[in-house]
mmCIF file of C-alpha atoms and ligand atoms in Angstrom:
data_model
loop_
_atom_site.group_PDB
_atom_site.id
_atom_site.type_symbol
_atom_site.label_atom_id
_atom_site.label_comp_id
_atom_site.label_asym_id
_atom_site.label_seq_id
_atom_site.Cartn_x
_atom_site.Cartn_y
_atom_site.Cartn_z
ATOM 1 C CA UNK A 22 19.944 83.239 -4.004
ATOM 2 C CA UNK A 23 22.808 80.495 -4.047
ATOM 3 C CA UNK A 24 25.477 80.773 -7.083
ATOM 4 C CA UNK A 25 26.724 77.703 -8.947
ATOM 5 C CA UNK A 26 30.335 77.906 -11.262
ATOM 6 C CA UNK A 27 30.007 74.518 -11.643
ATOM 7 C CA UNK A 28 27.550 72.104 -13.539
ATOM 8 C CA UNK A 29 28.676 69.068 -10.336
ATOM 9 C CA UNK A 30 27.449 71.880 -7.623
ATOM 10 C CA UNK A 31 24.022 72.960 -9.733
ATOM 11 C CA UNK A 32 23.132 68.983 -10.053
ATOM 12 C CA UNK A 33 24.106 68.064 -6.368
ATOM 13 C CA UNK A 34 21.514 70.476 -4.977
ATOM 14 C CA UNK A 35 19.111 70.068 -7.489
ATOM 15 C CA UNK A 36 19.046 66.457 -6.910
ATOM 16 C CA UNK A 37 18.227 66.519 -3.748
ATOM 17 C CA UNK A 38 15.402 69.760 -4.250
ATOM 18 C CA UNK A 39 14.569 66.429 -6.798
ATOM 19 C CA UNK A 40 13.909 63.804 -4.150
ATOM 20 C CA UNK A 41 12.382 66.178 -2.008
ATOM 21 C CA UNK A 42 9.520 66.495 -4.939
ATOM 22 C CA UNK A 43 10.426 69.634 -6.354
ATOM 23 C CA UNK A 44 9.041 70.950 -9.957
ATOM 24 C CA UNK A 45 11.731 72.941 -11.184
ATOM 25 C CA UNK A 46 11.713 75.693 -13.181
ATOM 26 C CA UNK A 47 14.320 77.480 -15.488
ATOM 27 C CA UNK A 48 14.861 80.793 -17.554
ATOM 28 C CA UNK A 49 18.004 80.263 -19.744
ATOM 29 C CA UNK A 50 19.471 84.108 -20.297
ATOM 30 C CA UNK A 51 22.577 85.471 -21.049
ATOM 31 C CA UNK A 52 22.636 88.114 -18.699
ATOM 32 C CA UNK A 53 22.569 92.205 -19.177
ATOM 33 C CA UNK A 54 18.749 91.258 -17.496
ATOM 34 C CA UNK A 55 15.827 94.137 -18.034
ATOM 35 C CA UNK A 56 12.494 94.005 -17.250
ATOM 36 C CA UNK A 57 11.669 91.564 -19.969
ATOM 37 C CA UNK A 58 13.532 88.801 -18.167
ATOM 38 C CA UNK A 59 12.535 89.082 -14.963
ATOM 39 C CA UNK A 60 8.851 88.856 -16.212
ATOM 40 C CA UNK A 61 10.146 85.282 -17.243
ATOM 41 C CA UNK A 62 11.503 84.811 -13.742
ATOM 42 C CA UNK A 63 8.344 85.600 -12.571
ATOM 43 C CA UNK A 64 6.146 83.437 -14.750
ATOM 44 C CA UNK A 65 8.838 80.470 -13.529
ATOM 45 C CA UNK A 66 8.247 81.109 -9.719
ATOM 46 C CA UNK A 67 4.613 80.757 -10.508
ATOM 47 C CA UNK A 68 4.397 77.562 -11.491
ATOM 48 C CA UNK A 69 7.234 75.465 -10.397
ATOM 49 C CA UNK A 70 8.888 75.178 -6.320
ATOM 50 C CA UNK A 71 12.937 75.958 -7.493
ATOM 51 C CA UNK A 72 13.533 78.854 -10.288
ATOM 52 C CA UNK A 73 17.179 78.612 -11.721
ATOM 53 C CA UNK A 74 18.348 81.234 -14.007
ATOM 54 C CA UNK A 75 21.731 80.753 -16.225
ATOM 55 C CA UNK A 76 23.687 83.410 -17.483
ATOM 56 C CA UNK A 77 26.167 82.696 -19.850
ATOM 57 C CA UNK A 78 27.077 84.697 -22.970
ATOM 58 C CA UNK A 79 27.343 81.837 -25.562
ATOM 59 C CA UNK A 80 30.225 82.159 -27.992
ATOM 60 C CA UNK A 81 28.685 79.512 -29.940
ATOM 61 C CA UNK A 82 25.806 81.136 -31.115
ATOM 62 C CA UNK A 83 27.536 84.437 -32.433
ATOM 63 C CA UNK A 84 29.085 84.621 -36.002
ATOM 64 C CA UNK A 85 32.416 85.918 -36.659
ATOM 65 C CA UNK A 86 31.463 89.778 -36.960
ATOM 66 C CA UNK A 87 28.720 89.736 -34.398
ATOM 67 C CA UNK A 88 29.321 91.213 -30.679
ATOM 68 C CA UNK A 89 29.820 88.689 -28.584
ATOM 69 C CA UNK A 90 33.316 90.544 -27.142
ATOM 70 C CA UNK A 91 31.164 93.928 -26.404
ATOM 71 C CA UNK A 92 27.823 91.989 -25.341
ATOM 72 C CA UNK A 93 27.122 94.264 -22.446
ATOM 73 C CA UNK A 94 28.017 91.712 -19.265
ATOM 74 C CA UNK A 95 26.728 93.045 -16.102
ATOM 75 C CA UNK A 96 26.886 90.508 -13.227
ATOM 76 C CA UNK A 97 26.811 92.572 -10.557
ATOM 77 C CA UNK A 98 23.145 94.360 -11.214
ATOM 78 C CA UNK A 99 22.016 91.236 -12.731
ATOM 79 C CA UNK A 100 22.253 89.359 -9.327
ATOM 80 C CA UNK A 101 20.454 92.293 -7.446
ATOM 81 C CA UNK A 102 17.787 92.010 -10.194
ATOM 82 C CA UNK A 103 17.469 88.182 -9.707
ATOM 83 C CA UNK A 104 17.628 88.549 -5.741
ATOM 84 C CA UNK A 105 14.783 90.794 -5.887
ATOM 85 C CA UNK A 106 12.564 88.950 -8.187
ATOM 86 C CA UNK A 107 13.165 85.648 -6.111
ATOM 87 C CA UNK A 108 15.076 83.821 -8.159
ATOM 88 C CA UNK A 109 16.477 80.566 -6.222
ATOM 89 C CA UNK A 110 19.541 79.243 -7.947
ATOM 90 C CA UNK A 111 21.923 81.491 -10.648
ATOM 91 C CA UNK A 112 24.247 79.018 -12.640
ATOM 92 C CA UNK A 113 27.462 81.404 -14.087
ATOM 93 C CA UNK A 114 29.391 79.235 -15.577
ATOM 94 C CA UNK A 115 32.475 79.823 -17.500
ATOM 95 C CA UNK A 116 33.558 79.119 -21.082
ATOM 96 C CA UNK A 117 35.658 75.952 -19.845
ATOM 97 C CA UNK A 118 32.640 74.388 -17.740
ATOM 98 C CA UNK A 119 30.185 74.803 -20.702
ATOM 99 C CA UNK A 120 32.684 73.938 -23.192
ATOM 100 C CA UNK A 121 35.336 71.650 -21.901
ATOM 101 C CA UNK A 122 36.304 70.160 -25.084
ATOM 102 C CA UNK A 123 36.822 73.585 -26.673
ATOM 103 C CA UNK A 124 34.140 74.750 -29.298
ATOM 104 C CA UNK A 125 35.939 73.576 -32.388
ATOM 105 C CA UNK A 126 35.010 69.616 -31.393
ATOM 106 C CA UNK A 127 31.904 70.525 -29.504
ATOM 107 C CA UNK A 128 28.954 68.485 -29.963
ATOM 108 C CA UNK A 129 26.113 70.028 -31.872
ATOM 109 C CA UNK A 130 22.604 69.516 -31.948
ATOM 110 C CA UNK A 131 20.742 70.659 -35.401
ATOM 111 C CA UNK A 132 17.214 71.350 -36.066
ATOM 112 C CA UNK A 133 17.402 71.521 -39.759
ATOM 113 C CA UNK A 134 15.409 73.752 -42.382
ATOM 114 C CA UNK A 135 13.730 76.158 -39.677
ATOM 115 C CA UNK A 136 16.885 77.529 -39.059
ATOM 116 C CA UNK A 137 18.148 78.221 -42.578
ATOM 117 C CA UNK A 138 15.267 80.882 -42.727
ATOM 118 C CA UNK A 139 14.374 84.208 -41.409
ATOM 119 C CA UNK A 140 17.421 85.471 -38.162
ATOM 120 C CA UNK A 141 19.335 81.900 -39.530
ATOM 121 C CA UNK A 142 19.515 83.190 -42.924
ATOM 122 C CA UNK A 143 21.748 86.777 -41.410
ATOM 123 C CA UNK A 144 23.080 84.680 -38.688
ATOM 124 C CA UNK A 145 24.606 81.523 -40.048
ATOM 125 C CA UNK A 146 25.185 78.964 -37.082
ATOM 126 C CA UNK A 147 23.603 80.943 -34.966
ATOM 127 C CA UNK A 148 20.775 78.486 -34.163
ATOM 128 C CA UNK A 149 22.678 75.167 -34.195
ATOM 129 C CA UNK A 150 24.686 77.928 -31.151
ATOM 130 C CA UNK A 151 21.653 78.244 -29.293
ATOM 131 C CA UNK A 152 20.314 74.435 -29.552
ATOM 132 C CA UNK A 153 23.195 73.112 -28.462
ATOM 133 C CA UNK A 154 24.152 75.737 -25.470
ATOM 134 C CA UNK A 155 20.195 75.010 -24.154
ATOM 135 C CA UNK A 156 20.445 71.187 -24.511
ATOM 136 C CA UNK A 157 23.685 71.771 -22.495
ATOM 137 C CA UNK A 158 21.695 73.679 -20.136
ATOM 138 C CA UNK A 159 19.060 71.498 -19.955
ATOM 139 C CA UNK A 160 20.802 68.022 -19.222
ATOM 140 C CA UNK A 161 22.583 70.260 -16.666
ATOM 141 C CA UNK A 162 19.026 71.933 -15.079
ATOM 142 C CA UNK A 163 17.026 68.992 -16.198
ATOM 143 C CA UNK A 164 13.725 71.177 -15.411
ATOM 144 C CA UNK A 165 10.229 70.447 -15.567
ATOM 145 C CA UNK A 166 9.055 73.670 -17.172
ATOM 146 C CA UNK A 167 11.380 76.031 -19.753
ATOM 147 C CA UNK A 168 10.355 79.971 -20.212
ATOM 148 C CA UNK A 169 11.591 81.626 -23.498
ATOM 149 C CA UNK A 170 10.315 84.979 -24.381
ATOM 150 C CA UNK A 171 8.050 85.307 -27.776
ATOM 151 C CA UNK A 172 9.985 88.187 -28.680
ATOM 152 C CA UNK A 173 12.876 85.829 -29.898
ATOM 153 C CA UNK A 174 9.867 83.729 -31.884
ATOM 154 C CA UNK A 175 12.246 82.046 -34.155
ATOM 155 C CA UNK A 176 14.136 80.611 -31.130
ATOM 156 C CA UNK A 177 11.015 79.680 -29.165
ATOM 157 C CA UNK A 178 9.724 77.946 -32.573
ATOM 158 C CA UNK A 179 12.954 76.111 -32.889
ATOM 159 C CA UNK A 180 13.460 75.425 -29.148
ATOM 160 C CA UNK A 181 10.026 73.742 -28.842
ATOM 161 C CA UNK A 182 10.569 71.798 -32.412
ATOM 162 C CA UNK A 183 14.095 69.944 -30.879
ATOM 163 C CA UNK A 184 12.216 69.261 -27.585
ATOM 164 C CA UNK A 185 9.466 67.649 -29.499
ATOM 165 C CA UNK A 186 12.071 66.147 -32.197
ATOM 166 C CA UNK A 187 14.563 64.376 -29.118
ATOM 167 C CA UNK A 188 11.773 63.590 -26.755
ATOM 168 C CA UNK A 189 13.151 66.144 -24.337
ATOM 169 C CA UNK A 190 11.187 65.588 -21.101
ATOM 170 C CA UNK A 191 10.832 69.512 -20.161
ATOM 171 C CA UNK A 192 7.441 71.756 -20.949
ATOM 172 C CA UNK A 193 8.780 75.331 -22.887
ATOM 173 C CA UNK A 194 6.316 77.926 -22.289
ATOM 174 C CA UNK A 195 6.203 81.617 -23.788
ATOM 175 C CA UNK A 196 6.189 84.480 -22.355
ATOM 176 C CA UNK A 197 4.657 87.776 -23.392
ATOM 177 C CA UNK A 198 7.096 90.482 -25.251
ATOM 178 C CA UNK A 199 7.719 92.705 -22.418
ATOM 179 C CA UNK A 200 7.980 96.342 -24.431
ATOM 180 C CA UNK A 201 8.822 100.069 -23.947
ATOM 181 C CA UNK A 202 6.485 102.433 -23.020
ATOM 182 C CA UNK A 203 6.147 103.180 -26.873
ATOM 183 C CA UNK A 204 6.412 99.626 -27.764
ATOM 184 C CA UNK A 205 9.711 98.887 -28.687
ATOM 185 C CA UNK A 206 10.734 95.331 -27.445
ATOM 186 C CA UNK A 207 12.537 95.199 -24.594
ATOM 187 C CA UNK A 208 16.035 93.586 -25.903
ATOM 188 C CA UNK A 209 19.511 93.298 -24.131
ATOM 189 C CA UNK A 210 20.833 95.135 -27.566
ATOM 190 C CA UNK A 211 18.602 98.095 -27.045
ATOM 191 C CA UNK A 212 21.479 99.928 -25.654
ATOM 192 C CA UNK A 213 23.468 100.260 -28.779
ATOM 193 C CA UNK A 214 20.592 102.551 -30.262
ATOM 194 C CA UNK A 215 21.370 106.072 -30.675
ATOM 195 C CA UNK A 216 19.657 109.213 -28.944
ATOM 196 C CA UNK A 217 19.066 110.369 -32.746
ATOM 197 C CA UNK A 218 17.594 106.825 -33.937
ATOM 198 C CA UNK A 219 15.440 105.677 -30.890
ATOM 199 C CA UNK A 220 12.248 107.910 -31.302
ATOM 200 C CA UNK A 221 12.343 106.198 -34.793
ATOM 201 C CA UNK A 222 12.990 102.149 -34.214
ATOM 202 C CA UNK A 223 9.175 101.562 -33.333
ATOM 203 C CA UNK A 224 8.741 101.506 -37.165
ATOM 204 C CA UNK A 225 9.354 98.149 -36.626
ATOM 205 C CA UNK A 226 6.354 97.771 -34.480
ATOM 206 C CA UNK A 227 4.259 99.649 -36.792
ATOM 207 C CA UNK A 228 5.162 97.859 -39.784
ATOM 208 C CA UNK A 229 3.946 94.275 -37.954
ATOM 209 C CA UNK A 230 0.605 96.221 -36.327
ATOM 210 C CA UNK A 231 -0.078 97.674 -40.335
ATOM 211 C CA UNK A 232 0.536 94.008 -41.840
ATOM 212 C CA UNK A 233 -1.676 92.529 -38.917
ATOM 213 C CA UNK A 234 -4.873 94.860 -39.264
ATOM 214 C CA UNK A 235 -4.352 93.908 -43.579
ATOM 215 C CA UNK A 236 -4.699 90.175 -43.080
ATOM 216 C CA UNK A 237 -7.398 90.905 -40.007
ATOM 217 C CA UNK A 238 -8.848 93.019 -43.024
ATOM 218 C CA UNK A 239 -9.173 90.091 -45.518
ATOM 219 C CA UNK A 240 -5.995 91.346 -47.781
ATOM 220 C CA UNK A 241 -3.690 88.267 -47.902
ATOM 221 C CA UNK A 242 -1.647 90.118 -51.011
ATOM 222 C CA UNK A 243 1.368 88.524 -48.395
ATOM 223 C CA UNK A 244 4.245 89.551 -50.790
ATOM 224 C CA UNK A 245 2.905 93.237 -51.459
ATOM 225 C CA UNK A 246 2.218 93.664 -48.079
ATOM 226 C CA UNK A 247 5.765 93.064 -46.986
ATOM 227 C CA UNK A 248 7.159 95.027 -49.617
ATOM 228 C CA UNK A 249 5.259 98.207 -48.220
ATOM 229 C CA UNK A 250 6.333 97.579 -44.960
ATOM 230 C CA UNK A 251 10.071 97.086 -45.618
ATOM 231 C CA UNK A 252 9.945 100.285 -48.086
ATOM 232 C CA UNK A 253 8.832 102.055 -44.936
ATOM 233 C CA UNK A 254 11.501 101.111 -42.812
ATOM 234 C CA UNK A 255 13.783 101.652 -45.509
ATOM 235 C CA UNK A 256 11.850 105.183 -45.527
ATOM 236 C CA UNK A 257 12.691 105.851 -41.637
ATOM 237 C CA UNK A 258 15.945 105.705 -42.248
ATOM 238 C CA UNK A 259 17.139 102.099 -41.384
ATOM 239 C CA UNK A 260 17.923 98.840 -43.104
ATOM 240 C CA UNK A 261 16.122 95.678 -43.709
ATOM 241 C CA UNK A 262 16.950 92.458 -43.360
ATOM 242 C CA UNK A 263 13.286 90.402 -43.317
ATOM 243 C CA UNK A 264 9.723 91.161 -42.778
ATOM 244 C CA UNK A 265 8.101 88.016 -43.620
ATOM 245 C CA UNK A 266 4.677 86.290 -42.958
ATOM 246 C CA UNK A 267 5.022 83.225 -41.594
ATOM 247 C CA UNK A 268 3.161 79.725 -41.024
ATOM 248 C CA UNK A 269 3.350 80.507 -36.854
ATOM 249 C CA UNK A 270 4.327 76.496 -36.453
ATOM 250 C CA UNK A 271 6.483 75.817 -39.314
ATOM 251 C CA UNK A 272 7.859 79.216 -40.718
ATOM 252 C CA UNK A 273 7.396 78.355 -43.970
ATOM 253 C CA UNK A 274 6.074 81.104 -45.536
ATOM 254 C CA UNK A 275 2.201 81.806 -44.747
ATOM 255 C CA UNK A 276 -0.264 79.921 -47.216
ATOM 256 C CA UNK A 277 -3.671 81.774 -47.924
ATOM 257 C CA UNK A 278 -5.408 79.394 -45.763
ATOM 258 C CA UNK A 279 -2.960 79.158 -42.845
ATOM 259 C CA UNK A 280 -4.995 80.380 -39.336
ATOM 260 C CA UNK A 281 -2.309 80.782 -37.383
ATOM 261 C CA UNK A 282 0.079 83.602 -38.860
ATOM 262 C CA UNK A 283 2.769 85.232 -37.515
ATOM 263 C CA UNK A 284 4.403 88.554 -38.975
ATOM 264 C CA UNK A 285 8.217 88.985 -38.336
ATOM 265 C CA UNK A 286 10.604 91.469 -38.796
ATOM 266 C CA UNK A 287 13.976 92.736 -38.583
ATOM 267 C CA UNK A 288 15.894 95.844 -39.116
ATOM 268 C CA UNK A 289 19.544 97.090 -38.295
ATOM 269 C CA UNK A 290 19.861 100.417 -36.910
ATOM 270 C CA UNK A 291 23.571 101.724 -36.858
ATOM 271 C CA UNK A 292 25.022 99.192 -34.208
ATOM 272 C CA UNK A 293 21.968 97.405 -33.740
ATOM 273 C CA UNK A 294 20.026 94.650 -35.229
ATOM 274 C CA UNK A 295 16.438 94.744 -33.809
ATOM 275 C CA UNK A 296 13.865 92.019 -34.249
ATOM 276 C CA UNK A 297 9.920 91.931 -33.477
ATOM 277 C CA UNK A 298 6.898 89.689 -34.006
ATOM 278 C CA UNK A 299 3.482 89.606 -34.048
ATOM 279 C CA UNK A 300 0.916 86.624 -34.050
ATOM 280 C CA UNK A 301 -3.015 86.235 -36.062
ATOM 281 C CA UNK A 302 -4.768 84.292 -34.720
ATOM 282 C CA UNK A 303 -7.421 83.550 -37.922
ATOM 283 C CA UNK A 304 -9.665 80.804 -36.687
HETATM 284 O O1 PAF B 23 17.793 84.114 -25.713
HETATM 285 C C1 PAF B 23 18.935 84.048 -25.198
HETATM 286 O O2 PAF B 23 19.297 84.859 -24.340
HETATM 287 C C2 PAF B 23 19.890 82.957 -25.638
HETATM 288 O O3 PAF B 23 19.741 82.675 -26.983
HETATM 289 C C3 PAF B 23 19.766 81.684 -24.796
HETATM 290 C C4 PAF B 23 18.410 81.020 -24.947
HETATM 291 C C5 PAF B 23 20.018 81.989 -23.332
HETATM 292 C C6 PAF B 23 20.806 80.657 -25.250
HETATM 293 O O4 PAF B 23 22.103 81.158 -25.114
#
């Protein structure tokens, strides 16, 4: 696997993978890698001739009072992980070769309304953070094919919305939520759970599976039936911050006659925030 500081060295050998008829592929991450990822790796290398991975921990996308000083950065393991899965080309940049300008005058991009819901509502900025760091990334990559994991839905939703909004000439696929052996999604952030909370944090799961077999069921009482699930995650000991039935396009809030539904929630533990999601398919 070749490693690339700078954005000059990525495009130089990209280019001429490019001329040579390459389809490139690329898996935008921010390191701290688990299984989850290299599943995305791996659904990259099927499809396309060159994977490139990125890792870069994005100041621009955490608020204030989030953790972007303590995100767990673990380079070293990371680039065993990505050796092993096949990965082709790492790009690490640095704060000054992402952001040259600083982050105060930084160009944004902004995909309005779909951010001001659901994680954007907790996370302020946080979204106009990631759109901009992956337009970065891909004007830098410029790939054919895109893989973002469905576990971050709201991202993937938003990701695929400013691709389709600016014309950007790259296919995003999902990929599957890659989970636990008892279901809990796979997440970078799983590592600030406690010992005592983790046997409970799959309440989350629950929750979406409960709300799922209800609508399967015919019950589409929407606001009752995330007001039992969030009393039972307030039950198990943790706090909400949104479980919320969703338009699976749009995430505007699910109409009785949407088909496509998808349930999401999220909880904070004591030092973590945890999301999930779950998709109906109706039709
Ligand atoms: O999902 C992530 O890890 C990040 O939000 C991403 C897409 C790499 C942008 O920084």
């Amino acid at each position: 696997m070749k490693i690339f500081h700078t954005v000059s060295g990525l495009r130089d050998i990209l280019n001429q993978d490019r001329r040579q008829g390459a389809r490139i592929g690329f898996v935008p991450t921010m390191g701290n890698l688990h299984d989850g990822h290299l599943a995305l790796i791996r659904q990259a290398r099927e499809s396309n001739d060159i994977v490139v991975c990125s890792i870069f921990v994005n100041a621009l996308q955490f608020g204030l009072n989030e953790d972007w000083d303590r995100y767990p950065r673990t380079y070293e393991t990371d680039c065993e992980k990505l050796r092993e899965v096949g990965c082709d080309y790492l790009f690490y940049p640095d704060d000054v070769e992402m952001y040259p300008n600083g982050l105060d005058t930084q160009s944004r991009v902004i995909c309005p309304t779909m951010t001001d819901v659901l994680c954007g509502a907790s996370r302020p900025g946080h979204f106009e953070g990631v759109t901009t760091v992956v337009s970065k990334l891909f004007n830098i990559v410029q790939p054919d094919e895109a893989i973002f994991g469905i576990k971050d839905y709201q991202q993937l939703a938003v990701i695929r919305r400013m691709a389709e909004d600016l014309c950007m000439p790259v296919q995003i696929s999902p990929a599957a939520i890659h989970r636990e052996p008892d279901g809990l999604a796979m997440s970078s952030r799983n590592s600030y759970i406690s010992d005592e909370e983790r046997p409970r944090v799959t309440v989350l799961k629950q929750c979406l599976e409960w709300i799922a077999e209800q609508i399967q069921a015919g019950n589409k009482d929407f606001s009752q039936l995330e007001a039992k699930a969030k009393q039972r995650i307030t039950e198990a000991g943790f706090g909400v911050d949104y479980v919320t039935i969703s338009n699976s396009k749009t995430l505007d809030p699910a109409a009785n006659d949407d088909l496509e539904i998808t349930i999401l929630g999220a909880m904070f533990t004591e030092a973590a925030r945890l999301i999930d999601n779950l998709s109906v398919d109706l039709s």
